[in-house]
Protein backbone atom coordinates (compact mmCIF):
# COMPACT_ATOMS: atom_id res chain seq x y z
CA UNK A 1 -68.92 -4.42 -43.78
CA UNK A 2 -65.66 -6.33 -43.83
CA UNK A 3 -64.35 -4.07 -46.42
CA UNK A 4 -65.24 -0.98 -44.47
CA UNK A 5 -63.02 -2.37 -41.43
CA UNK A 6 -60.09 -3.23 -43.52
CA UNK A 7 -60.17 0.30 -44.92
CA UNK A 8 -60.40 1.64 -41.36
CA UNK A 9 -57.70 -0.50 -40.34
CA UNK A 10 -55.58 0.72 -43.38
CA UNK A 11 -56.14 4.05 -42.18
CA UNK A 12 -55.23 3.45 -38.63
CA UNK A 13 -52.01 1.72 -39.89
CA UNK A 14 -51.39 4.67 -42.27
CA UNK A 15 -51.86 6.85 -39.20
CA UNK A 16 -49.71 4.57 -37.07
CA UNK A 17 -47.08 4.72 -39.73
CA UNK A 18 -47.14 8.51 -39.76
CA UNK A 19 -46.95 8.78 -35.97
CA UNK A 20 -44.02 6.40 -36.02
CA UNK A 21 -42.39 8.71 -38.88
CA UNK A 22 -42.73 11.56 -36.45
CA UNK A 23 -41.28 9.81 -33.54
CA UNK A 24 -38.39 9.07 -35.77
CA UNK A 25 -37.62 12.64 -36.55
CA UNK A 26 -37.33 13.56 -33.00
CA UNK A 27 -33.78 12.43 -32.31
CA UNK A 28 -32.64 14.51 -35.29
CA UNK A 29 -34.42 17.43 -34.02
CA UNK A 30 -32.63 16.93 -30.64
CA UNK A 31 -29.08 16.54 -32.41
CA UNK A 32 -29.68 19.77 -34.16
CA UNK A 33 -30.42 21.65 -30.86
CA UNK A 34 -26.94 20.10 -29.48
CA UNK A 35 -25.25 21.51 -32.35
CA UNK A 36 -26.65 25.05 -31.85
CA UNK A 37 -25.51 24.96 -28.14
CA UNK A 38 -21.90 24.27 -29.24
CA UNK A 39 -21.34 27.83 -30.93
CA UNK A 40 -21.31 29.88 -27.84
CA UNK A 41 -19.26 32.92 -27.67
CA UNK A 42 -16.63 33.60 -25.14
CA UNK A 43 -17.94 35.34 -21.84
CA UNK A 44 -17.51 39.08 -21.81
CA UNK A 45 -14.20 40.50 -20.56
CA UNK A 46 -12.26 37.32 -21.08
CA UNK A 47 -9.00 37.68 -23.59
CA UNK A 48 -8.64 35.05 -26.28
CA UNK A 49 -5.62 33.08 -25.81
CA UNK A 50 -3.87 33.45 -29.00
CA UNK A 51 -3.73 37.32 -28.58
CA UNK A 52 0.08 38.10 -28.03
CA UNK A 53 1.35 40.64 -25.54
CA UNK A 54 2.86 43.76 -26.87
CA UNK A 55 6.91 43.11 -27.58
CA UNK A 56 9.07 45.39 -25.92
CA UNK A 57 12.59 45.73 -28.04
CA UNK A 58 15.77 46.95 -26.26
CA UNK A 59 18.42 46.57 -28.75
CA UNK A 60 22.22 46.39 -27.56
CA UNK A 61 25.29 47.31 -29.44
CA UNK A 62 28.61 45.87 -29.33
CA UNK A 63 31.01 47.43 -26.78
CA UNK A 64 32.37 50.79 -28.25
CA UNK A 65 29.55 51.21 -30.66
CA UNK A 66 26.47 53.22 -30.55
CA UNK A 67 23.17 52.77 -32.41
CA UNK A 68 21.90 55.36 -34.57
CA UNK A 69 18.60 56.40 -32.65
CA UNK A 70 16.70 57.18 -35.88
CA UNK A 71 17.79 53.98 -37.57
CA UNK A 72 16.72 52.14 -34.42
CA UNK A 73 13.24 53.57 -34.43
CA UNK A 74 12.68 52.61 -37.92
CA UNK A 75 13.75 49.21 -37.36
CA UNK A 76 11.75 48.89 -34.25
CA UNK A 77 8.41 49.92 -36.42
CA UNK A 78 9.32 47.11 -38.95
CA UNK A 79 9.67 44.37 -35.97
CA UNK A 80 6.50 45.44 -34.36
CA UNK A 81 4.71 45.12 -37.76
CA UNK A 82 6.36 41.70 -38.53
CA UNK A 83 5.61 40.76 -34.78
CA UNK A 84 9.31 39.68 -34.56
CA UNK A 85 10.20 38.03 -31.15
CA UNK A 86 12.82 40.27 -29.17
CA UNK A 87 15.60 37.73 -29.63
CA UNK A 88 15.11 37.56 -33.15
CA UNK A 89 15.19 41.36 -34.00
CA UNK A 90 18.31 41.55 -31.80
CA UNK A 91 19.94 39.01 -33.53
CA UNK A 92 19.25 41.12 -36.77
CA UNK A 93 21.01 44.08 -35.27
CA UNK A 94 23.97 41.80 -34.12
CA UNK A 95 24.18 40.95 -38.08
CA UNK A 96 24.00 44.59 -39.16
CA UNK A 97 26.53 45.76 -36.56
CA UNK A 98 28.87 42.75 -37.17
CA UNK A 99 28.77 43.85 -41.04
CA UNK A 100 29.66 47.72 -40.08
CA UNK A 101 32.50 46.50 -37.71
CA UNK A 102 34.01 44.60 -40.65
CA UNK A 103 33.52 47.36 -43.16
CA UNK A 104 35.10 49.85 -40.68
CA UNK A 105 38.12 47.65 -39.99
CA UNK A 106 38.72 47.14 -43.69
CA UNK A 107 38.63 50.98 -44.47
CA UNK A 108 41.19 51.33 -41.45
CA UNK A 109 43.45 49.05 -43.03
CA UNK A 110 43.23 50.44 -46.38
CA UNK A 111 44.07 54.04 -44.93
CA UNK A 112 47.11 52.32 -43.36
CA UNK A 113 48.28 50.70 -46.73
CA UNK A 114 48.02 54.18 -48.30
CA UNK A 115 50.09 55.71 -45.62
CA UNK A 116 52.69 53.26 -45.89
CA UNK A 117 52.72 53.75 -49.81
CA UNK A 118 53.50 57.14 -49.63
CA UNK A 119 56.07 56.55 -46.75
CA UNK A 120 57.85 54.13 -48.96
CA UNK A 121 57.84 56.47 -51.86
CA UNK A 122 61.05 56.90 -53.50
CA UNK A 123 60.56 60.82 -54.12
CA UNK A 124 58.16 61.92 -51.54
CA UNK A 125 58.59 59.53 -48.43
CA UNK A 126 61.44 58.35 -46.31
CA UNK A 127 63.38 61.42 -45.24
CA UNK A 128 61.46 63.69 -47.52
CA UNK A 129 57.93 62.73 -46.04
CA UNK A 130 57.91 65.61 -43.42
CA UNK A 131 58.90 68.03 -45.89
CA UNK A 132 56.27 66.47 -48.38
CA UNK A 133 53.56 66.91 -45.71
CA UNK A 134 54.30 70.17 -44.93
CA UNK A 135 54.50 71.50 -48.65
CA UNK A 136 51.05 69.81 -49.24
CA UNK A 137 49.56 71.49 -46.38
CA UNK A 138 50.29 74.84 -47.98
CA UNK A 139 47.29 74.10 -50.34
CA UNK A 140 45.14 75.02 -47.38
CA UNK A 141 46.20 78.69 -47.71
CA UNK A 142 44.26 78.87 -51.07
CA UNK A 143 40.97 78.44 -49.14
CA UNK A 144 38.95 80.73 -46.79
CA UNK A 145 39.96 79.56 -43.05
CA UNK A 146 36.51 77.75 -42.53
CA UNK A 147 36.47 76.03 -45.92
CA UNK A 148 40.24 74.78 -45.25
CA UNK A 149 39.21 73.31 -42.04
CA UNK A 150 36.25 71.63 -43.68
CA UNK A 151 38.53 70.26 -46.47
CA UNK A 152 41.06 69.00 -43.91
CA UNK A 153 38.35 67.33 -41.85
CA UNK A 154 36.95 65.65 -44.85
CA UNK A 155 40.41 64.27 -45.92
CA UNK A 156 40.86 62.93 -42.54
CA UNK A 157 37.74 61.34 -42.08
CA UNK A 158 37.58 59.76 -45.47
CA UNK A 159 41.21 58.66 -45.23
CA UNK A 160 41.75 60.37 -48.70
CA UNK A 161 44.38 62.40 -46.98
CA UNK A 162 46.65 59.36 -46.91
CA UNK A 163 46.04 58.30 -50.74
CA UNK A 164 49.52 58.45 -52.42
CA UNK A 165 47.43 60.19 -55.59
CA UNK A 166 46.16 62.98 -53.33
CA UNK A 167 49.40 63.33 -51.39
CA UNK A 168 51.18 63.87 -54.83
CA UNK A 169 48.53 66.29 -56.08
CA UNK A 170 48.59 68.44 -52.80
CA UNK A 171 52.42 68.41 -52.88
CA UNK A 172 52.66 69.53 -56.39
CA UNK A 173 50.12 72.38 -55.68
CA UNK A 174 52.00 73.50 -52.51
CA UNK A 175 55.38 73.43 -54.59
CA UNK A 176 53.96 75.60 -56.92
CA UNK A 177 52.95 78.07 -54.39
CA UNK A 178 56.34 78.02 -52.98
CA UNK A 179 58.22 78.68 -56.13
CA UNK A 180 56.11 81.91 -56.89
CA UNK A 181 58.35 85.10 -57.03
CA UNK A 182 57.31 87.60 -54.42
CA UNK A 183 56.86 91.05 -56.15
CA UNK A 184 57.52 94.01 -54.00
CA UNK A 185 54.59 96.66 -53.62
CA UNK A 186 55.04 99.64 -56.26
CA UNK A 187 57.29 97.56 -58.60
CA UNK A 188 56.18 95.99 -61.85
CA UNK A 189 56.98 92.83 -63.08
CA UNK A 190 59.04 92.77 -66.25
CA UNK A 191 56.54 93.45 -69.54
CA UNK A 192 53.93 94.92 -67.07
CA UNK A 193 54.37 98.36 -68.83
CA UNK A 194 53.62 96.91 -72.19
CA UNK A 195 50.09 97.42 -73.46
CA UNK A 196 47.63 94.65 -73.90
CA UNK A 197 47.56 95.11 -77.80
CA UNK A 198 51.35 94.80 -77.94
CA UNK A 199 51.45 91.59 -75.78
CA UNK A 200 48.81 90.05 -77.81
CA UNK A 201 50.48 90.98 -81.22
CA UNK A 202 54.23 91.38 -80.61
CA UNK A 203 55.03 91.47 -84.36
CA UNK A 204 53.48 95.02 -84.44
CA UNK A 205 55.56 96.36 -81.88
CA UNK A 206 57.71 99.29 -82.81
């Protein structure tokens, strides 16, 4: 009988151990439940704090300059895509306009240098400058009126109208036009009555 009692006691002890073990797992289950409650989603209608508001770009140009609208629209699209702050985007516009202003000033200085060179030229400048320019402008008569105006505008806009080489070229052509001899109507220049074959083969002339 004592043996049965001990076995029963052992069984009781084992059962008790199982019960204790079960009780020991309860805090872990409670911990898992606490972890699940932490992953809650934000209430409907709320806006995440890190969502940036739409940036409005209003670019300013230096005084006396006008920004090209098409280029502004292209840059605005890029700035929005990169989410550039408005002040950083304006800083980039300022840099580009500064470079453009410097380029324009350098070109204007170059045009003035060209004009000064032709004004100081010994053959075409000095007291002869006015006559030189008037002779050079005779080249425009070789072109139709619209093309002549377009050509003149191109020279003025680019500054090549002041370039010494261009002035010399136009002056030479204009001078050649001035030296052409006028042939009255009805009269034939010398040799005009000679046939083509005789002009080509003068040794065969009678």
